[in-house]
Every structure is written in structure tokens, then in C-alpha cells.
Amino acid sequence: MSVNKEGIREIIIQQYLLHEFEHHPPSTSQETKPKKVIPRAHTLMDIYKCLHQGEFGLGHSIDNPANFKDQLAHEFSRAKPTATEPTLENVAPDGSVLRLNLRPYRNLFKDNEIKARNLLQQVCFDSARIEKGDRERFFATLAAFREMNNMGEFNVGGMIYVFPQGMVDHFLREIMDLTRRLGSVPVLSHSPVYRQFNAPTYRVVDRVVLKGSPLSSILRQ
């Protein structure tokens, strides 16, 4: 199955630019050739999670609506408002699925945080009703990531982020085996190292739902 390789490349480069680049010291070498480095703020679990969200959306995360509401309220209250992070991050090759980051989102609604939380909650519930995802396409997406990683195609600011080929092969074999045993594509959490470096706090939303909601202005920022 063919996939949108350019879209996948853009997603991964965006993730490295936003959540990896700052965690590497600037090079003091006079060498102008891009330097290959192993990501330190991402593991393959985090790359997988990003691509999985882009393919399948967020339906898996709202099995319990009451718990989802409570967790959102808890995270929202703890998210420190900031204007230095992007409110939205694209995680789908076709742009249809987004991460909405709570820290900059809360910063936009300092005067009415309860309304902001309730509006986001509704966008999430509406997004979860949209059935998304194709197993074959998802595994083709993972294969495309492996190919681009091995070819050194993720160049950000003069650094090429590349996981060791053997590590990627082993990870994907484990995912395939787990899928066979579970009978479904597994959902993974962010790795401890990603949480340590990036403290992620976001919700996954559908672009069409967001565009049709009272929060549509966020898309024009």
C-alpha cells in the first residue's frame, strides 16, 4: 500500500524540531556536513505513538467519558500557561488529526478557563465518534518511517536524527508480534524519557471537528 511519504517526513521533522532539537547541545565543530545523532528525547515508542494517533485518531482514549472529563480537568488545572509553544501540532500525513497542547491553549483563555475546558472536552468527544484508521496503511507508514530513518532523511538544523537500524527492525518485529497476539494494533504510551524531557500535556482532536466548533479560530493562528 502506498503512503504519503512527504507527509510522514514533515510530521517527524516537526516532532524533532519541537521536542528534540533543544535537547542537544550546539555543535562546536567547524564541520559543515550534517551530524548524525541518536534522538535522546524520543524513543521509538514516541514516534510510534505520534504516527498511531495520526492514523487512528483518539477513539481509544475515551472508553470512559467520566474518567476522561476528570483527567482533562486535572491536567488542565496543572498546565502552566505559556505562549512559547504551538497550540496545535499535526500528527497525520493528510493533516486530519492534531495534538492540541494544553499549556498554550490555557494561555489563550485565561479569562474563561472553565468554558475553554468544556469546549475542548466537547471537541474531543465529537472527534472520538469519527471512525478512523487502516491497519495495512499504518504498518506501511511504519515501514516508510523505517526507510527514511535508515536513509538519514530527518535533518533538523544541521543534525540528522537517526535511530540505529537494528533497533528499529527489532521494535517493528515486536509490534507485529504483539499485534498478532492481541488481534489489534497496540496503543502505546509516551516513554519515560519523552515525559522527562518534554512533559507532554495535550489532547488529540480531529481537524474537521475543530474547524466546525467554537474553537475554529485556533486553526487560523
mmCIF file of C-alpha atoms in Angstrom:
data_model
loop_
_atom_site.group_PDB
_atom_site.id
_atom_site.type_symbol
_atom_site.label_atom_id
_atom_site.label_comp_id
_atom_site.label_asym_id
_atom_site.label_seq_id
_atom_site.Cartn_x
_atom_site.Cartn_y
_atom_site.Cartn_z
ATOM 1 C CA MET A 1 0.000 0.000 0.000
ATOM 2 C CA SER A 2 1.326 3.427 -0.933
ATOM 3 C CA VAL A 3 1.525 6.127 1.736
ATOM 4 C CA ASN A 4 2.203 9.852 1.811
ATOM 5 C CA LYS A 5 5.934 9.751 2.499
ATOM 6 C CA GLU A 6 6.372 13.501 2.300
ATOM 7 C CA GLY A 7 3.598 13.973 4.830
ATOM 8 C CA ILE A 8 5.213 11.429 7.155
ATOM 9 C CA ARG A 9 8.587 13.137 6.776
ATOM 10 C CA GLU A 10 7.080 16.516 7.652
ATOM 11 C CA ILE A 11 5.423 15.100 10.777
ATOM 12 C CA ILE A 12 8.614 13.515 12.102
ATOM 13 C CA ILE A 13 10.739 16.564 11.313
ATOM 14 C CA GLN A 14 8.187 18.738 13.119
ATOM 15 C CA GLN A 15 8.340 16.454 16.158
ATOM 16 C CA TYR A 16 12.137 16.582 16.218
ATOM 17 C CA LEU A 17 12.129 20.352 15.734
ATOM 18 C CA LEU A 18 9.670 20.940 18.575
ATOM 19 C CA HIS A 19 10.643 18.216 21.026
ATOM 20 C CA GLU A 20 14.186 17.027 20.242
ATOM 21 C CA PHE A 21 16.387 19.787 18.830
ATOM 22 C CA GLU A 22 16.586 21.874 22.018
ATOM 23 C CA HIS A 23 17.826 18.880 23.999
ATOM 24 C CA HIS A 24 21.064 18.606 22.019
ATOM 25 C CA PRO A 25 23.983 20.969 22.699
ATOM 26 C CA PRO A 26 25.005 23.116 19.721
ATOM 27 C CA SER A 27 27.947 21.760 17.782
ATOM 28 C CA THR A 28 31.308 23.474 18.288
ATOM 29 C CA SER A 29 32.827 21.735 15.285
ATOM 30 C CA GLN A 30 33.767 23.654 12.142
ATOM 31 C CA GLU A 31 32.448 20.743 10.105
ATOM 32 C CA THR A 32 29.638 21.873 7.793
ATOM 33 C CA LYS A 33 28.409 18.374 6.987
ATOM 34 C CA PRO A 34 25.219 17.416 8.885
ATOM 35 C CA LYS A 35 25.938 15.379 12.002
ATOM 36 C CA LYS A 36 24.135 12.104 12.658
ATOM 37 C CA VAL A 37 22.815 11.794 16.211
ATOM 38 C CA ILE A 38 20.578 9.341 18.027
ATOM 39 C CA PRO A 39 17.464 11.013 19.459
ATOM 40 C CA ARG A 40 17.744 11.472 23.197
ATOM 41 C CA ALA A 41 14.297 12.926 23.992
ATOM 42 C CA HIS A 42 12.396 10.388 21.874
ATOM 43 C CA THR A 43 12.250 6.627 21.819
ATOM 44 C CA LEU A 44 10.652 4.582 19.071
ATOM 45 C CA MET A 45 7.585 4.325 21.321
ATOM 46 C CA ASP A 46 7.083 8.068 20.921
ATOM 47 C CA ILE A 47 7.458 8.002 17.146
ATOM 48 C CA TYR A 48 5.020 5.100 17.044
ATOM 49 C CA LYS A 49 2.540 6.944 19.262
ATOM 50 C CA CYS A 50 2.620 10.014 17.033
ATOM 51 C CA LEU A 51 2.025 8.007 13.853
ATOM 52 C CA HIS A 52 -0.625 5.872 15.563
ATOM 53 C CA GLN A 53 -2.545 8.975 16.624
ATOM 54 C CA GLY A 54 -2.332 10.301 13.084
ATOM 55 C CA GLU A 55 -3.807 7.097 11.683
ATOM 56 C CA PHE A 56 -6.399 6.137 14.285
ATOM 57 C CA GLY A 57 -7.283 9.412 15.990
ATOM 58 C CA LEU A 58 -8.293 9.363 19.648
ATOM 59 C CA GLY A 59 -11.182 6.934 19.979
ATOM 60 C CA HIS A 60 -9.117 4.581 22.127
ATOM 61 C CA SER A 61 -8.657 7.250 24.805
ATOM 62 C CA ILE A 62 -12.356 7.832 25.589
ATOM 63 C CA ASP A 63 -13.521 4.386 26.636
ATOM 64 C CA ASN A 64 -14.690 6.015 29.879
ATOM 65 C CA PRO A 65 -16.132 9.527 29.314
ATOM 66 C CA ALA A 66 -16.396 10.355 33.023
ATOM 67 C CA ASN A 67 -12.770 9.438 33.597
ATOM 68 C CA PHE A 68 -11.776 11.412 30.500
ATOM 69 C CA LYS A 69 -13.514 14.518 31.888
ATOM 70 C CA ASP A 70 -11.814 14.154 35.263
ATOM 71 C CA GLN A 71 -8.392 13.603 33.726
ATOM 72 C CA LEU A 72 -8.777 16.592 31.415
ATOM 73 C CA ALA A 73 -9.818 18.815 34.326
ATOM 74 C CA HIS A 74 -6.825 17.622 36.337
ATOM 75 C CA GLU A 75 -4.295 18.128 33.540
ATOM 76 C CA PHE A 76 -5.811 21.444 32.505
ATOM 77 C CA SER A 77 -5.518 22.842 36.030
ATOM 78 C CA ARG A 78 -1.866 21.777 36.222
ATOM 79 C CA ALA A 79 -0.865 23.016 32.756
ATOM 80 C CA LYS A 80 1.200 26.172 33.167
ATOM 81 C CA PRO A 81 0.006 28.752 30.602
ATOM 82 C CA THR A 82 2.621 29.684 28.032
ATOM 83 C CA ALA A 83 2.823 31.460 24.690
ATOM 84 C CA THR A 84 6.106 29.824 23.674
ATOM 85 C CA GLU A 85 4.653 26.508 22.483
ATOM 86 C CA PRO A 86 2.451 25.901 19.445
ATOM 87 C CA THR A 87 -1.182 25.312 20.301
ATOM 88 C CA LEU A 88 -1.561 22.723 17.533
ATOM 89 C CA GLU A 89 0.717 20.035 16.107
ATOM 90 C CA ASN A 90 -0.182 17.996 13.055
ATOM 91 C CA VAL A 91 0.260 14.239 13.516
ATOM 92 C CA ALA A 92 -1.431 12.935 10.340
ATOM 93 C CA PRO A 93 0.122 12.848 6.849
ATOM 94 C CA ASP A 94 -3.098 14.317 5.441
ATOM 95 C CA GLY A 95 -3.404 16.909 8.213
ATOM 96 C CA SER A 96 -6.650 15.452 9.558
ATOM 97 C CA VAL A 97 -5.532 14.788 13.150
ATOM 98 C CA LEU A 98 -3.935 17.269 15.540
ATOM 99 C CA ARG A 99 -2.496 17.444 19.010
ATOM 100 C CA LEU A 100 -3.884 20.404 20.944
ATOM 101 C CA ASN A 101 -1.345 21.379 23.596
ATOM 102 C CA LEU A 102 -2.917 22.386 26.900
ATOM 103 C CA ARG A 103 -0.305 24.892 28.082
ATOM 104 C CA PRO A 104 -0.638 27.340 25.155
ATOM 105 C CA TYR A 105 -4.362 26.576 24.890
ATOM 106 C CA ARG A 106 -4.897 27.588 28.503
ATOM 107 C CA ASN A 107 -2.913 30.746 27.827
ATOM 108 C CA LEU A 108 -5.448 31.722 25.152
ATOM 109 C CA PHE A 109 -8.366 31.502 27.579
ATOM 110 C CA LYS A 110 -7.104 32.997 30.815
ATOM 111 C CA ASP A 111 -10.359 34.904 31.309
ATOM 112 C CA ASN A 112 -12.665 31.904 30.986
ATOM 113 C CA GLU A 113 -10.860 28.667 31.676
ATOM 114 C CA ILE A 114 -13.950 26.648 32.571
ATOM 115 C CA LYS A 115 -15.538 27.468 29.222
ATOM 116 C CA ALA A 116 -12.277 26.659 27.446
ATOM 117 C CA ARG A 117 -12.079 23.274 29.129
ATOM 118 C CA ASN A 118 -15.705 22.435 28.371
ATOM 119 C CA LEU A 119 -15.345 23.424 24.712
ATOM 120 C CA LEU A 120 -12.250 21.272 24.324
ATOM 121 C CA GLN A 121 -13.969 18.392 26.060
ATOM 122 C CA GLN A 122 -16.805 18.515 23.524
ATOM 123 C CA VAL A 123 -14.376 18.686 20.602
ATOM 124 C CA CYS A 124 -12.658 15.569 21.945
ATOM 125 C CA PHE A 125 -15.930 13.669 22.342
ATOM 126 C CA ASP A 126 -17.041 14.636 18.837
ATOM 127 C CA SER A 127 -13.636 13.682 17.434
ATOM 128 C CA ALA A 128 -13.802 10.269 19.100
ATOM 129 C CA ARG A 129 -17.022 9.477 17.243
ATOM 130 C CA ILE A 130 -15.192 9.608 13.913
ATOM 131 C CA GLU A 131 -14.018 6.140 12.968
ATOM 132 C CA LYS A 132 -10.535 6.331 11.537
ATOM 133 C CA GLY A 133 -7.666 4.065 10.715
ATOM 134 C CA ASP A 134 -6.500 1.301 8.430
ATOM 135 C CA ARG A 135 -4.161 -1.369 9.807
ATOM 136 C CA GLU A 136 -2.439 -2.039 6.492
ATOM 137 C CA ARG A 137 -1.822 1.658 5.866
ATOM 138 C CA PHE A 138 -0.497 2.127 9.393
ATOM 139 C CA PHE A 139 2.083 -0.613 9.008
ATOM 140 C CA ALA A 140 3.023 0.819 5.618
ATOM 141 C CA THR A 141 3.526 4.150 7.405
ATOM 142 C CA LEU A 142 5.811 2.492 9.959
ATOM 143 C CA ALA A 143 7.764 0.881 7.126
ATOM 144 C CA ALA A 144 8.117 4.273 5.437
ATOM 145 C CA PHE A 145 9.443 5.753 8.686
ATOM 146 C CA ARG A 146 11.979 2.929 8.938
ATOM 147 C CA GLU A 147 13.159 3.556 5.383
ATOM 148 C CA MET A 148 13.503 7.325 5.866
ATOM 149 C CA ASN A 149 15.212 6.865 9.229
ATOM 150 C CA ASN A 150 17.746 4.448 7.768
ATOM 151 C CA MET A 151 18.385 6.804 4.843
ATOM 152 C CA GLY A 152 19.047 9.725 7.194
ATOM 153 C CA GLU A 153 16.192 11.880 5.884
ATOM 154 C CA PHE A 154 15.295 13.618 9.157
ATOM 155 C CA ASN A 155 17.613 16.630 9.058
ATOM 156 C CA VAL A 156 16.825 19.404 11.539
ATOM 157 C CA GLY A 157 19.176 22.336 11.965
ATOM 158 C CA GLY A 158 22.217 20.510 10.672
ATOM 159 C CA MET A 159 21.590 17.379 12.746
ATOM 160 C CA ILE A 160 20.300 14.157 11.234
ATOM 161 C CA TYR A 161 18.282 12.268 13.810
ATOM 162 C CA VAL A 162 18.549 8.546 13.209
ATOM 163 C CA PHE A 163 17.766 5.510 15.331
ATOM 164 C CA PRO A 164 20.096 2.508 14.801
ATOM 165 C CA GLN A 165 18.710 0.308 12.051
ATOM 166 C CA GLY A 166 18.797 -2.831 14.184
ATOM 167 C CA MET A 167 16.847 -1.078 16.927
ATOM 168 C CA VAL A 168 14.107 -0.054 14.503
ATOM 169 C CA ASP A 169 13.891 -3.523 12.966
ATOM 170 C CA HIS A 170 13.618 -5.134 16.400
ATOM 171 C CA PHE A 171 10.959 -2.666 17.544
ATOM 172 C CA LEU A 172 8.798 -3.215 14.466
ATOM 173 C CA ARG A 173 9.097 -7.004 14.779
ATOM 174 C CA GLU A 174 7.878 -6.729 18.365
ATOM 175 C CA ILE A 175 4.959 -4.547 17.287
ATOM 176 C CA MET A 176 3.966 -7.031 14.593
ATOM 177 C CA ASP A 177 4.174 -9.904 17.070
ATOM 178 C CA LEU A 178 2.138 -8.004 19.658
ATOM 179 C CA THR A 179 -0.486 -7.169 17.040
ATOM 180 C CA ARG A 180 -0.842 -10.843 16.163
ATOM 181 C CA ARG A 181 -1.192 -11.829 19.814
ATOM 182 C CA LEU A 182 -3.667 -9.072 20.676
ATOM 183 C CA GLY A 183 -5.629 -9.270 17.456
ATOM 184 C CA SER A 184 -5.465 -5.480 17.185
ATOM 185 C CA VAL A 185 -2.912 -2.715 16.712
ATOM 186 C CA PRO A 186 -1.454 -1.882 20.154
ATOM 187 C CA VAL A 187 -1.732 1.555 21.725
ATOM 188 C CA LEU A 188 1.478 2.712 23.410
ATOM 189 C CA SER A 189 2.122 5.413 25.984
ATOM 190 C CA HIS A 190 4.845 8.023 25.797
ATOM 191 C CA SER A 191 8.190 6.778 27.058
ATOM 192 C CA PRO A 192 9.557 7.920 30.441
ATOM 193 C CA VAL A 193 12.410 9.702 28.664
ATOM 194 C CA TYR A 194 9.997 11.687 26.481
ATOM 195 C CA ARG A 195 7.969 12.636 29.541
ATOM 196 C CA GLN A 196 11.110 13.714 31.354
ATOM 197 C CA PHE A 197 12.344 15.947 28.540
ATOM 198 C CA ASN A 198 9.048 17.276 27.172
ATOM 199 C CA ALA A 199 6.344 16.948 29.864
ATOM 200 C CA PRO A 200 3.628 16.349 27.242
ATOM 201 C CA THR A 201 0.120 17.534 28.066
ATOM 202 C CA TYR A 202 -2.254 17.582 25.104
ATOM 203 C CA ARG A 203 -5.427 16.148 23.619
ATOM 204 C CA VAL A 204 -5.861 14.642 20.170
ATOM 205 C CA VAL A 205 -8.577 16.230 18.025
ATOM 206 C CA ASP A 206 -9.970 15.875 14.521
ATOM 207 C CA ARG A 207 -9.330 18.869 12.266
ATOM 208 C CA VAL A 208 -12.810 18.847 10.721
ATOM 209 C CA VAL A 209 -14.440 18.743 14.157
ATOM 210 C CA LEU A 210 -12.224 21.554 15.415
ATOM 211 C CA LYS A 211 -12.984 23.626 12.320
ATOM 212 C CA GLY A 212 -16.714 23.263 12.924
ATOM 213 C CA SER A 213 -16.511 24.118 16.617
ATOM 214 C CA PRO A 214 -16.402 27.413 18.553
ATOM 215 C CA LEU A 215 -12.637 26.840 18.756
ATOM 216 C CA SER A 216 -12.119 27.082 14.988
ATOM 217 C CA SER A 217 -10.143 30.326 15.325
ATOM 218 C CA ILE A 218 -7.238 28.316 16.741
ATOM 219 C CA LEU A 219 -6.670 26.867 13.275
ATOM 220 C CA ARG A 220 -6.004 30.355 11.913
ATOM 221 C CA GLN A 221 -3.287 31.247 14.382
#
